Short mmCIF file of C-alpha atoms in Angstrom, two decimals:
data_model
loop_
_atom_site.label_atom_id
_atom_site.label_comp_id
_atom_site.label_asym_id
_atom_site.label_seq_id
_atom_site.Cartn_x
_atom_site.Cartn_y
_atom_site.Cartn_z
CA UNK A 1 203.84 204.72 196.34
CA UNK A 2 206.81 206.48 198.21
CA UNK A 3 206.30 209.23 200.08
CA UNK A 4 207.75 212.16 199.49
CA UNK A 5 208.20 215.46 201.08
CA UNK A 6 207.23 217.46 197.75
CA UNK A 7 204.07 215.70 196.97
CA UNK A 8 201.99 216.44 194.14
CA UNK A 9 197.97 217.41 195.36
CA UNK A 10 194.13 216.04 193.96
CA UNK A 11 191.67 218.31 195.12
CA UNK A 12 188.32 215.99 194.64
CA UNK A 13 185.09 218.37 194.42
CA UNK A 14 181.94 216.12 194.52
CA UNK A 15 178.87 218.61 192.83
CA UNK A 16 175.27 218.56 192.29
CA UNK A 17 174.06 221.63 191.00
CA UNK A 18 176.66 223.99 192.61
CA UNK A 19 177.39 226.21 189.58
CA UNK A 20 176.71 229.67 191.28
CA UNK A 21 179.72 228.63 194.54
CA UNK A 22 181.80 227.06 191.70
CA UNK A 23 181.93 230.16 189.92
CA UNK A 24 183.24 231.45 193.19
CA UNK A 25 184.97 228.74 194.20
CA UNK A 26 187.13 227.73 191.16
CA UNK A 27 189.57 230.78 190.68
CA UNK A 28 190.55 230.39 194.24
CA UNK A 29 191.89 227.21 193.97
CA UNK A 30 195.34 226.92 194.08
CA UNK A 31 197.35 226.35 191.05
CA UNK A 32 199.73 223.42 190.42
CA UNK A 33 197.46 220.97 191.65
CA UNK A 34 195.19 218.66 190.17
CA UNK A 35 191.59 219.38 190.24
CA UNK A 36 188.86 216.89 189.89
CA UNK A 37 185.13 217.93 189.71
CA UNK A 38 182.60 214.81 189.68
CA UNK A 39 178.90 215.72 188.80
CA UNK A 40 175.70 214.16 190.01
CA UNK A 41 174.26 214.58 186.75
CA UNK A 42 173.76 218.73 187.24
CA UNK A 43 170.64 220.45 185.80
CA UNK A 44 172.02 224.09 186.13
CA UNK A 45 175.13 224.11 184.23
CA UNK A 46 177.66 222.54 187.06
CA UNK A 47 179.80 221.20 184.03
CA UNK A 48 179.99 224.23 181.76
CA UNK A 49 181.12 226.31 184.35
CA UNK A 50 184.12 224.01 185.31
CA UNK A 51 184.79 224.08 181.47
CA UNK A 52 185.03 227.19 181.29
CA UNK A 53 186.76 228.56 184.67
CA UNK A 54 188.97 225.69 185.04
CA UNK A 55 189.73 223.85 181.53
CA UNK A 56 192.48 222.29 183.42
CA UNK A 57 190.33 220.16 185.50
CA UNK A 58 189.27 216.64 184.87
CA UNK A 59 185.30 216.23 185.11
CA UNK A 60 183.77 213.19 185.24
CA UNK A 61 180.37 212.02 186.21
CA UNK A 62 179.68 209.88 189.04
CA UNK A 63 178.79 206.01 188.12
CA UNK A 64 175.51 205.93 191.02
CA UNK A 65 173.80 207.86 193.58
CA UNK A 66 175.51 210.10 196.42
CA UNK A 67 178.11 211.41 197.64
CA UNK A 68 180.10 208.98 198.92
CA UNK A 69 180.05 207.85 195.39
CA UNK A 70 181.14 210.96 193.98
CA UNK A 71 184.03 210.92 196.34
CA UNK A 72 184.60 207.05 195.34
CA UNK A 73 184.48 208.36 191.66
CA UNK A 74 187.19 211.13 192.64
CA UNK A 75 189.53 209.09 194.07
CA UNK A 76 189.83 206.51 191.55
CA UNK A 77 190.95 209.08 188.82
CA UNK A 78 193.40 211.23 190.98
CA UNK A 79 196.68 211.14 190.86
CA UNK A 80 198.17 213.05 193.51
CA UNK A 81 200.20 211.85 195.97
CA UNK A 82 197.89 213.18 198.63
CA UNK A 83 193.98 213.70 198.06
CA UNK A 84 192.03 216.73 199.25
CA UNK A 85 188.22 216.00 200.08
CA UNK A 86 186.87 219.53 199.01
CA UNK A 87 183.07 220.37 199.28
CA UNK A 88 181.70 222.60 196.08
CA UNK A 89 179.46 224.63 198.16
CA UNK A 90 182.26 227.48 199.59
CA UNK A 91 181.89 226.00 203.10
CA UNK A 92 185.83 224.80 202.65
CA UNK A 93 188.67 227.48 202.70
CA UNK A 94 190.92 227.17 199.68
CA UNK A 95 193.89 228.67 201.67
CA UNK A 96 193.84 226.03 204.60
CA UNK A 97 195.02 223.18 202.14
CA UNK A 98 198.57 224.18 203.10
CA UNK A 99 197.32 222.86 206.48
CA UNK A 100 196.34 219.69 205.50
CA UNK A 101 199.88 218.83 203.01
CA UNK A 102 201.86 219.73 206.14
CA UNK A 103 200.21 217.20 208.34
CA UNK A 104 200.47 214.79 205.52
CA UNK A 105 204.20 215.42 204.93
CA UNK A 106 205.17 215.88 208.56
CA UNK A 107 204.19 212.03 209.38
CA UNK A 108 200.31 211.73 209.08
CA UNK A 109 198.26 209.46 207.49
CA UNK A 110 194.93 210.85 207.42
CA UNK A 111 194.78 214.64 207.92
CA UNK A 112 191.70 215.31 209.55
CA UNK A 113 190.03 219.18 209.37
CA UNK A 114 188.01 220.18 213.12
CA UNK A 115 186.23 223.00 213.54
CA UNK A 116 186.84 222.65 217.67
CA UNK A 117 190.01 223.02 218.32
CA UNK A 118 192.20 226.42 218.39
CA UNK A 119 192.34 227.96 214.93
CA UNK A 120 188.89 226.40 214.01
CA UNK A 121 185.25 227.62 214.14
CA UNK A 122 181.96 228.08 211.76
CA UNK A 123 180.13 230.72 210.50
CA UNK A 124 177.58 228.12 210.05
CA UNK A 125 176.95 225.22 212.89
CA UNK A 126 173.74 225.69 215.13
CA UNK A 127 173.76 225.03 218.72
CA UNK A 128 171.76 221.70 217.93
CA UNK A 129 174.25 220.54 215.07
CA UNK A 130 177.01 221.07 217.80
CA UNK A 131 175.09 219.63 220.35
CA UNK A 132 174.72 216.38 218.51
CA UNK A 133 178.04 216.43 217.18
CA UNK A 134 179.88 216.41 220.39
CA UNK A 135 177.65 213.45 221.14
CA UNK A 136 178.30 211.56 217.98
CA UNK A 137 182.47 212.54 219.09
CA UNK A 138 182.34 211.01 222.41
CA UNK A 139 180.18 207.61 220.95
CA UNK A 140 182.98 207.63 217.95
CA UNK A 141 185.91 208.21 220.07
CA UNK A 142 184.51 205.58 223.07
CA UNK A 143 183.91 202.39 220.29
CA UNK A 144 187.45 203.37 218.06
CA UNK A 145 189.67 204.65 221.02
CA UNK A 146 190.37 207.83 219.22
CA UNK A 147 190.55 211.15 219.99
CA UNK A 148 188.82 212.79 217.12
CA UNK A 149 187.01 216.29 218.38
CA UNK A 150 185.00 216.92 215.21
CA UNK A 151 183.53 213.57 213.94
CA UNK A 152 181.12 215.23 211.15
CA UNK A 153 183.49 217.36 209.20
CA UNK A 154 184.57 216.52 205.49
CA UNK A 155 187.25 218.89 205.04
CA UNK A 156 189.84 215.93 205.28
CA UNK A 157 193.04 215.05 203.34
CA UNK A 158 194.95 212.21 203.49
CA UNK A 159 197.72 210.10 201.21
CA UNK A 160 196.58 208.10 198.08
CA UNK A 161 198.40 205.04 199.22
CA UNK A 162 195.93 204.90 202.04
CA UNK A 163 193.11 204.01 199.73
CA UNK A 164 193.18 200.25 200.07
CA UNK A 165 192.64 200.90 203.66
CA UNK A 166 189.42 202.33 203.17
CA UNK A 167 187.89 199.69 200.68
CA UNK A 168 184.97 201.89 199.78
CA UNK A 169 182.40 200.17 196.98
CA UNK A 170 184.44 200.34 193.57
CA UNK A 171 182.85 203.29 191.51
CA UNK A 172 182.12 200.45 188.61
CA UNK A 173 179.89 200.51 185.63
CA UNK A 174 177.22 203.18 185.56
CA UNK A 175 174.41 202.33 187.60
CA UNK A 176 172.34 205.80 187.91
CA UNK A 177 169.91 204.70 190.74
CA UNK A 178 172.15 202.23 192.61
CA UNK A 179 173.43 203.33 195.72
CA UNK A 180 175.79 200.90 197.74
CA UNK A 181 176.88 201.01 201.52
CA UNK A 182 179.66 203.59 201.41
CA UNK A 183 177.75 205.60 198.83
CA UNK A 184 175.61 207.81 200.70
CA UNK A 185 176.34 210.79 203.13
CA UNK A 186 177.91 208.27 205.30
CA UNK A 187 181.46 208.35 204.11
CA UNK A 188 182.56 210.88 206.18
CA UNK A 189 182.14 208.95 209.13
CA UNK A 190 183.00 205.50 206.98
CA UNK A 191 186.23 207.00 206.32
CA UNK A 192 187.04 208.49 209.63
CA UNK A 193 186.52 204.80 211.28
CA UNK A 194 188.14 202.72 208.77
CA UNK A 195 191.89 205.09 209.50
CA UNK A 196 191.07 204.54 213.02
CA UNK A 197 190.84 200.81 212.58
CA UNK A 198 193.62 200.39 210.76
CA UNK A 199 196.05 202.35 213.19
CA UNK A 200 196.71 205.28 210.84
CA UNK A 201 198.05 208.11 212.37
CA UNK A 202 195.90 210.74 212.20
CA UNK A 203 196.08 214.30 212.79
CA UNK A 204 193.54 216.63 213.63
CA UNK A 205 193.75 220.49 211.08
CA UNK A 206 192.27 223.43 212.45
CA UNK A 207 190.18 224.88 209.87
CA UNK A 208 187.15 227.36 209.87
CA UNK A 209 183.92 226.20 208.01
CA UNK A 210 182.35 228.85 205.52
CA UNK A 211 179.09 229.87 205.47
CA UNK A 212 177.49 228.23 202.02
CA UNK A 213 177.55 231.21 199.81
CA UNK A 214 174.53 230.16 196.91
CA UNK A 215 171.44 227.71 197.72
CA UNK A 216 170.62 225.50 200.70
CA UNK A 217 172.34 223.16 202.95
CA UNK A 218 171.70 219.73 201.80
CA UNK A 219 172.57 218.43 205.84
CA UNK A 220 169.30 217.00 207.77
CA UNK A 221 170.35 217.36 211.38
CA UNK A 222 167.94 214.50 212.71
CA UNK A 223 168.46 212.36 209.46
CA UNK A 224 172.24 212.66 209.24
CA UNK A 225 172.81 212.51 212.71
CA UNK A 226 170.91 208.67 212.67
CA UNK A 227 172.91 207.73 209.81
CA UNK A 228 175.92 208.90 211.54
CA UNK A 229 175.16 206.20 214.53
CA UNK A 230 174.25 203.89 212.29
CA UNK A 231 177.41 204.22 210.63
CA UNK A 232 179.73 203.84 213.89
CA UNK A 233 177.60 200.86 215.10
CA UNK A 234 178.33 199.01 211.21
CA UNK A 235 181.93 200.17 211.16
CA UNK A 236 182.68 198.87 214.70
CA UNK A 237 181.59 195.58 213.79
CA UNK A 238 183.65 195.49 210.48
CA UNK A 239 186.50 196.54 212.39
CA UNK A 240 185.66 193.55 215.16
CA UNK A 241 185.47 191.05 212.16
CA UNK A 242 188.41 192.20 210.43
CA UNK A 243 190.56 192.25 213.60
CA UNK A 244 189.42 188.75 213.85
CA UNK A 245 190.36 187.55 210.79
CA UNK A 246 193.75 189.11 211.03
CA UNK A 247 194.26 186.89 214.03
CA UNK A 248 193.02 184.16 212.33
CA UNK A 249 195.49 184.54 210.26
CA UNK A 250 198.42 185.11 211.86
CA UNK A 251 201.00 182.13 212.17
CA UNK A 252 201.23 180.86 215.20
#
Protein backbone atom coordinates (compact mmCIF):
# COMPACT_ATOMS: atom_id res chain seq x y z
CA UNK A 1 0.00 0.00 0.00
CA UNK A 2 1.49 3.54 -0.80
CA UNK A 3 1.19 6.09 1.38
CA UNK A 4 -0.36 8.94 0.68
CA UNK A 5 -0.84 12.32 2.09
CA UNK A 6 -4.80 12.27 1.48
CA UNK A 7 -5.54 9.01 3.06
CA UNK A 8 -8.82 7.56 3.26
CA UNK A 9 -9.89 6.69 7.35
CA UNK A 10 -11.56 3.18 9.20
CA UNK A 11 -12.83 4.11 12.37
CA UNK A 12 -13.10 0.40 14.11
CA UNK A 13 -15.74 0.55 17.14
CA UNK A 14 -15.56 -2.79 19.07
CA UNK A 15 -19.30 -2.97 21.15
CA UNK A 16 -20.97 -5.03 23.65
CA UNK A 17 -24.07 -3.66 24.67
CA UNK A 18 -23.25 0.08 24.17
CA UNK A 19 -26.49 1.17 22.47
CA UNK A 20 -27.38 4.14 24.86
CA UNK A 21 -23.27 5.96 24.09
CA UNK A 22 -23.79 4.82 20.44
CA UNK A 23 -26.80 6.73 20.14
CA UNK A 24 -24.58 9.53 21.30
CA UNK A 25 -21.71 8.61 19.82
CA UNK A 26 -22.65 7.89 16.14
CA UNK A 27 -23.83 11.38 14.76
CA UNK A 28 -20.59 12.77 15.92
CA UNK A 29 -18.54 10.86 13.88
CA UNK A 30 -17.07 12.43 11.17
CA UNK A 31 -18.30 11.97 7.74
CA UNK A 32 -16.30 10.66 4.75
CA UNK A 33 -14.83 7.98 6.58
CA UNK A 34 -15.47 4.50 6.91
CA UNK A 35 -17.11 3.25 9.95
CA UNK A 36 -16.97 -0.23 11.24
CA UNK A 37 -19.03 -1.37 14.32
CA UNK A 38 -18.22 -5.14 15.46
CA UNK A 39 -20.72 -6.60 18.10
CA UNK A 40 -20.09 -9.06 20.87
CA UNK A 41 -23.29 -10.57 20.26
CA UNK A 42 -25.40 -7.39 22.02
CA UNK A 43 -28.56 -8.10 24.09
CA UNK A 44 -29.83 -4.41 24.14
CA UNK A 45 -30.16 -3.46 20.65
CA UNK A 46 -26.25 -2.44 19.86
CA UNK A 47 -27.01 -3.44 16.12
CA UNK A 48 -30.33 -1.71 15.48
CA UNK A 49 -29.14 1.38 16.61
CA UNK A 50 -26.06 1.43 14.20
CA UNK A 51 -28.74 0.51 11.52
CA UNK A 52 -30.52 3.03 12.05
CA UNK A 53 -28.12 6.15 12.98
CA UNK A 54 -25.46 5.14 10.71
CA UNK A 55 -26.80 2.88 7.64
CA UNK A 56 -23.53 3.70 6.15
CA UNK A 57 -21.56 1.62 8.46
CA UNK A 58 -20.46 -1.91 8.00
CA UNK A 59 -21.47 -4.18 11.14
CA UNK A 60 -20.24 -7.32 11.62
CA UNK A 61 -20.08 -9.66 14.51
CA UNK A 62 -17.02 -10.74 16.09
CA UNK A 63 -15.88 -14.56 15.26
CA UNK A 64 -14.84 -15.31 19.44
CA UNK A 65 -14.60 -13.80 22.72
CA UNK A 66 -13.09 -10.19 23.59
CA UNK A 67 -11.97 -7.41 22.60
CA UNK A 68 -8.95 -7.88 21.13
CA UNK A 69 -10.99 -10.00 18.87
CA UNK A 70 -13.38 -7.46 18.03
CA UNK A 71 -10.56 -5.22 17.10
CA UNK A 72 -8.95 -8.32 15.08
CA UNK A 73 -12.49 -8.59 13.43
CA UNK A 74 -12.31 -4.70 12.59
CA UNK A 75 -9.27 -4.62 11.04
CA UNK A 76 -9.62 -7.37 8.70
CA UNK A 77 -12.69 -5.69 6.95
CA UNK A 78 -11.39 -2.00 6.82
CA UNK A 79 -10.25 -0.45 4.17
CA UNK A 80 -8.79 2.73 5.00
CA UNK A 81 -5.54 3.65 4.50
CA UNK A 82 -5.11 4.43 8.16
CA UNK A 83 -7.24 2.64 11.03
CA UNK A 84 -8.72 4.44 14.02
CA UNK A 85 -9.06 2.21 17.28
CA UNK A 86 -12.31 3.94 18.65
CA UNK A 87 -13.93 2.75 21.99
CA UNK A 88 -18.06 2.73 21.83
CA UNK A 89 -18.43 3.90 25.30
CA UNK A 90 -17.93 8.06 24.66
CA UNK A 91 -14.60 7.89 26.55
CA UNK A 92 -12.87 8.81 22.90
CA UNK A 93 -13.30 12.39 21.41
CA UNK A 94 -14.59 12.27 17.86
CA UNK A 95 -12.86 15.65 17.07
CA UNK A 96 -9.21 14.53 18.06
CA UNK A 97 -9.05 12.05 15.01
CA UNK A 98 -7.62 14.98 13.04
CA UNK A 99 -4.79 14.45 15.59
CA UNK A 100 -4.12 11.10 14.97
CA UNK A 101 -4.24 11.39 10.57
CA UNK A 102 -1.69 14.17 11.03
CA UNK A 103 0.78 12.07 12.90
CA UNK A 104 0.09 9.35 10.47
CA UNK A 105 0.64 11.55 7.39
CA UNK A 106 3.46 13.65 8.81
CA UNK A 107 5.85 10.38 9.03
CA UNK A 108 4.41 8.06 11.81
CA UNK A 109 3.74 4.68 11.92
CA UNK A 110 1.72 4.06 14.84
CA UNK A 111 -0.06 7.15 16.24
CA UNK A 112 -0.32 6.65 19.75
CA UNK A 113 -3.20 8.79 21.96
CA UNK A 114 -1.66 9.82 25.92
CA UNK A 115 -3.55 11.29 28.29
CA UNK A 116 -0.03 12.72 30.06
CA UNK A 117 1.39 14.86 28.05
CA UNK A 118 0.34 18.69 27.27
CA UNK A 119 -3.06 18.79 25.59
CA UNK A 120 -4.13 15.49 27.36
CA UNK A 121 -6.01 14.64 30.60
CA UNK A 122 -9.23 12.51 31.95
CA UNK A 123 -12.30 13.24 33.35
CA UNK A 124 -12.12 9.73 34.41
CA UNK A 125 -8.59 8.08 35.75
CA UNK A 126 -8.33 7.57 39.65
CA UNK A 127 -5.26 8.29 41.50
CA UNK A 128 -4.72 4.36 41.74
CA UNK A 129 -5.33 3.75 37.88
CA UNK A 130 -2.58 6.50 37.41
CA UNK A 131 -0.56 5.25 39.97
CA UNK A 132 -0.27 1.87 38.36
CA UNK A 133 -0.11 3.15 35.03
CA UNK A 134 2.97 5.16 35.41
CA UNK A 135 4.37 1.95 36.80
CA UNK A 136 3.28 -0.29 34.01
CA UNK A 137 5.07 2.99 31.64
CA UNK A 138 8.37 2.84 33.22
CA UNK A 139 8.38 -1.45 33.19
CA UNK A 140 7.12 -1.02 29.31
CA UNK A 141 9.44 1.66 28.37
CA UNK A 142 12.65 -0.12 30.48
CA UNK A 143 12.12 -3.88 28.53
CA UNK A 144 11.16 -2.06 24.76
CA UNK A 145 13.48 1.09 25.04
CA UNK A 146 10.62 3.35 24.31
CA UNK A 147 9.42 6.32 25.47
CA UNK A 148 5.73 5.76 25.62
CA UNK A 149 4.09 8.03 28.67
CA UNK A 150 0.63 6.42 28.60
CA UNK A 151 1.01 2.59 28.16
CA UNK A 152 -2.87 1.73 28.89
CA UNK A 153 -4.66 3.96 26.49
CA UNK A 154 -6.59 2.59 23.33
CA UNK A 155 -7.28 5.67 21.60
CA UNK A 156 -4.53 4.74 18.93
CA UNK A 157 -4.35 5.02 15.11
CA UNK A 158 -1.98 3.81 12.96
CA UNK A 159 -1.52 2.78 8.95
CA UNK A 160 -3.18 -0.45 7.55
CA UNK A 161 0.03 -1.55 5.97
CA UNK A 162 1.34 -1.96 9.46
CA UNK A 163 -0.91 -4.89 10.12
CA UNK A 164 1.45 -7.70 9.27
CA UNK A 165 3.59 -6.25 11.90
CA UNK A 166 1.27 -6.93 14.52
CA UNK A 167 0.32 -10.65 13.61
CA UNK A 168 -2.62 -10.70 15.96
CA UNK A 169 -4.70 -14.33 15.93
CA UNK A 170 -6.62 -14.31 12.44
CA UNK A 171 -10.37 -13.49 13.29
CA UNK A 172 -11.24 -17.09 11.47
CA UNK A 173 -14.31 -19.19 11.55
CA UNK A 174 -16.80 -18.47 14.29
CA UNK A 175 -15.81 -19.88 17.42
CA UNK A 176 -18.23 -18.09 20.12
CA UNK A 177 -16.38 -19.25 23.33
CA UNK A 178 -12.79 -19.42 22.00
CA UNK A 179 -10.61 -16.84 23.05
CA UNK A 180 -6.90 -16.87 21.71
CA UNK A 181 -3.73 -14.94 23.04
CA UNK A 182 -4.24 -11.52 21.47
CA UNK A 183 -7.99 -11.79 22.03
CA UNK A 184 -8.57 -10.50 25.34
CA UNK A 185 -8.14 -6.94 26.92
CA UNK A 186 -4.55 -7.39 26.27
CA UNK A 187 -4.22 -5.92 22.84
CA UNK A 188 -3.67 -2.66 23.82
CA UNK A 189 -0.53 -3.39 25.31
CA UNK A 190 0.07 -6.42 22.52
CA UNK A 191 -0.10 -3.80 20.01
CA UNK A 192 1.85 -1.09 21.65
CA UNK A 193 4.95 -3.70 22.02
CA UNK A 194 4.80 -5.38 18.79
CA UNK A 195 5.38 -1.35 16.90
CA UNK A 196 8.03 -1.00 19.38
CA UNK A 197 9.69 -4.22 18.34
CA UNK A 198 9.55 -3.75 15.02
CA UNK A 199 11.16 -0.13 15.02
CA UNK A 200 8.01 1.73 13.93
CA UNK A 201 8.07 5.16 14.49
CA UNK A 202 5.72 6.08 16.76
CA UNK A 203 4.25 9.19 17.90
CA UNK A 204 2.68 10.03 20.96
CA UNK A 205 -1.31 12.30 20.36
CA UNK A 206 -2.44 14.34 23.06
CA UNK A 207 -5.93 13.54 23.61
CA UNK A 208 -8.40 13.95 26.63
CA UNK A 209 -10.30 10.76 27.79
CA UNK A 210 -14.20 11.21 28.31
CA UNK A 211 -15.98 10.32 31.09
CA UNK A 212 -18.23 7.04 29.95
CA UNK A 213 -21.53 8.68 29.44
CA UNK A 214 -24.20 5.33 29.89
CA UNK A 215 -23.34 2.08 32.12
CA UNK A 216 -20.18 0.93 33.87
CA UNK A 217 -16.57 0.73 33.18
CA UNK A 218 -15.77 -2.70 32.14
CA UNK A 219 -11.69 -1.92 33.41
CA UNK A 220 -10.63 -4.06 36.68
CA UNK A 221 -7.74 -2.01 38.00
CA UNK A 222 -6.03 -5.05 39.88
CA UNK A 223 -7.09 -7.58 37.08
CA UNK A 224 -6.06 -5.48 34.08
CA UNK A 225 -3.16 -4.13 35.56
CA UNK A 226 -1.75 -8.15 36.02
CA UNK A 227 -2.66 -8.84 32.59
CA UNK A 228 -0.93 -5.80 31.53
CA UNK A 229 2.54 -7.30 33.11
CA UNK A 230 1.82 -10.35 31.94
CA UNK A 231 1.52 -9.04 28.62
CA UNK A 232 5.01 -7.05 28.55
CA UNK A 233 6.80 -10.08 30.12
CA UNK A 234 5.17 -12.49 26.87
CA UNK A 235 5.79 -9.75 24.33
CA UNK A 236 9.43 -9.19 25.41
CA UNK A 237 10.17 -12.66 24.88
CA UNK A 238 8.49 -12.80 21.37
CA UNK A 239 10.36 -9.87 20.50
CA UNK A 240 13.79 -11.71 21.95
CA UNK A 241 12.87 -14.80 19.74
CA UNK A 242 11.98 -12.98 16.77
CA UNK A 243 15.11 -10.77 16.90
CA UNK A 244 16.82 -14.03 17.01
CA UNK A 245 15.53 -15.54 14.24
CA UNK A 246 16.06 -12.50 12.13
CA UNK A 247 19.73 -12.97 12.85
CA UNK A 248 19.52 -16.34 12.14
CA UNK A 249 18.64 -15.48 9.13
CA UNK A 250 20.58 -12.99 7.90
CA UNK A 251 23.39 -13.92 5.28
CA UNK A 252 26.45 -13.78 6.49
Amino acid sequence: MERTSAPTVTIVIPAKNEASNLEVMLPQLPGGHEVIVVDANSSDGTADVVRRLRPDATLIAQTRRGKGNALSCGFSAATGDIIVMFDADGSADPIEIPSFVDALVGGADFAKGTRFLPGGGSEDITPLRRAGNAGLNLTANLAFGTKFSDLCYGYNAFWRDMLPVLELPEPGTSQPGLMLWGDGFEIETIINCRMAAADARIREVPSVEKRRIHGESHLRTWADGTRVLRTLATERTRARVVKRRALELTPV
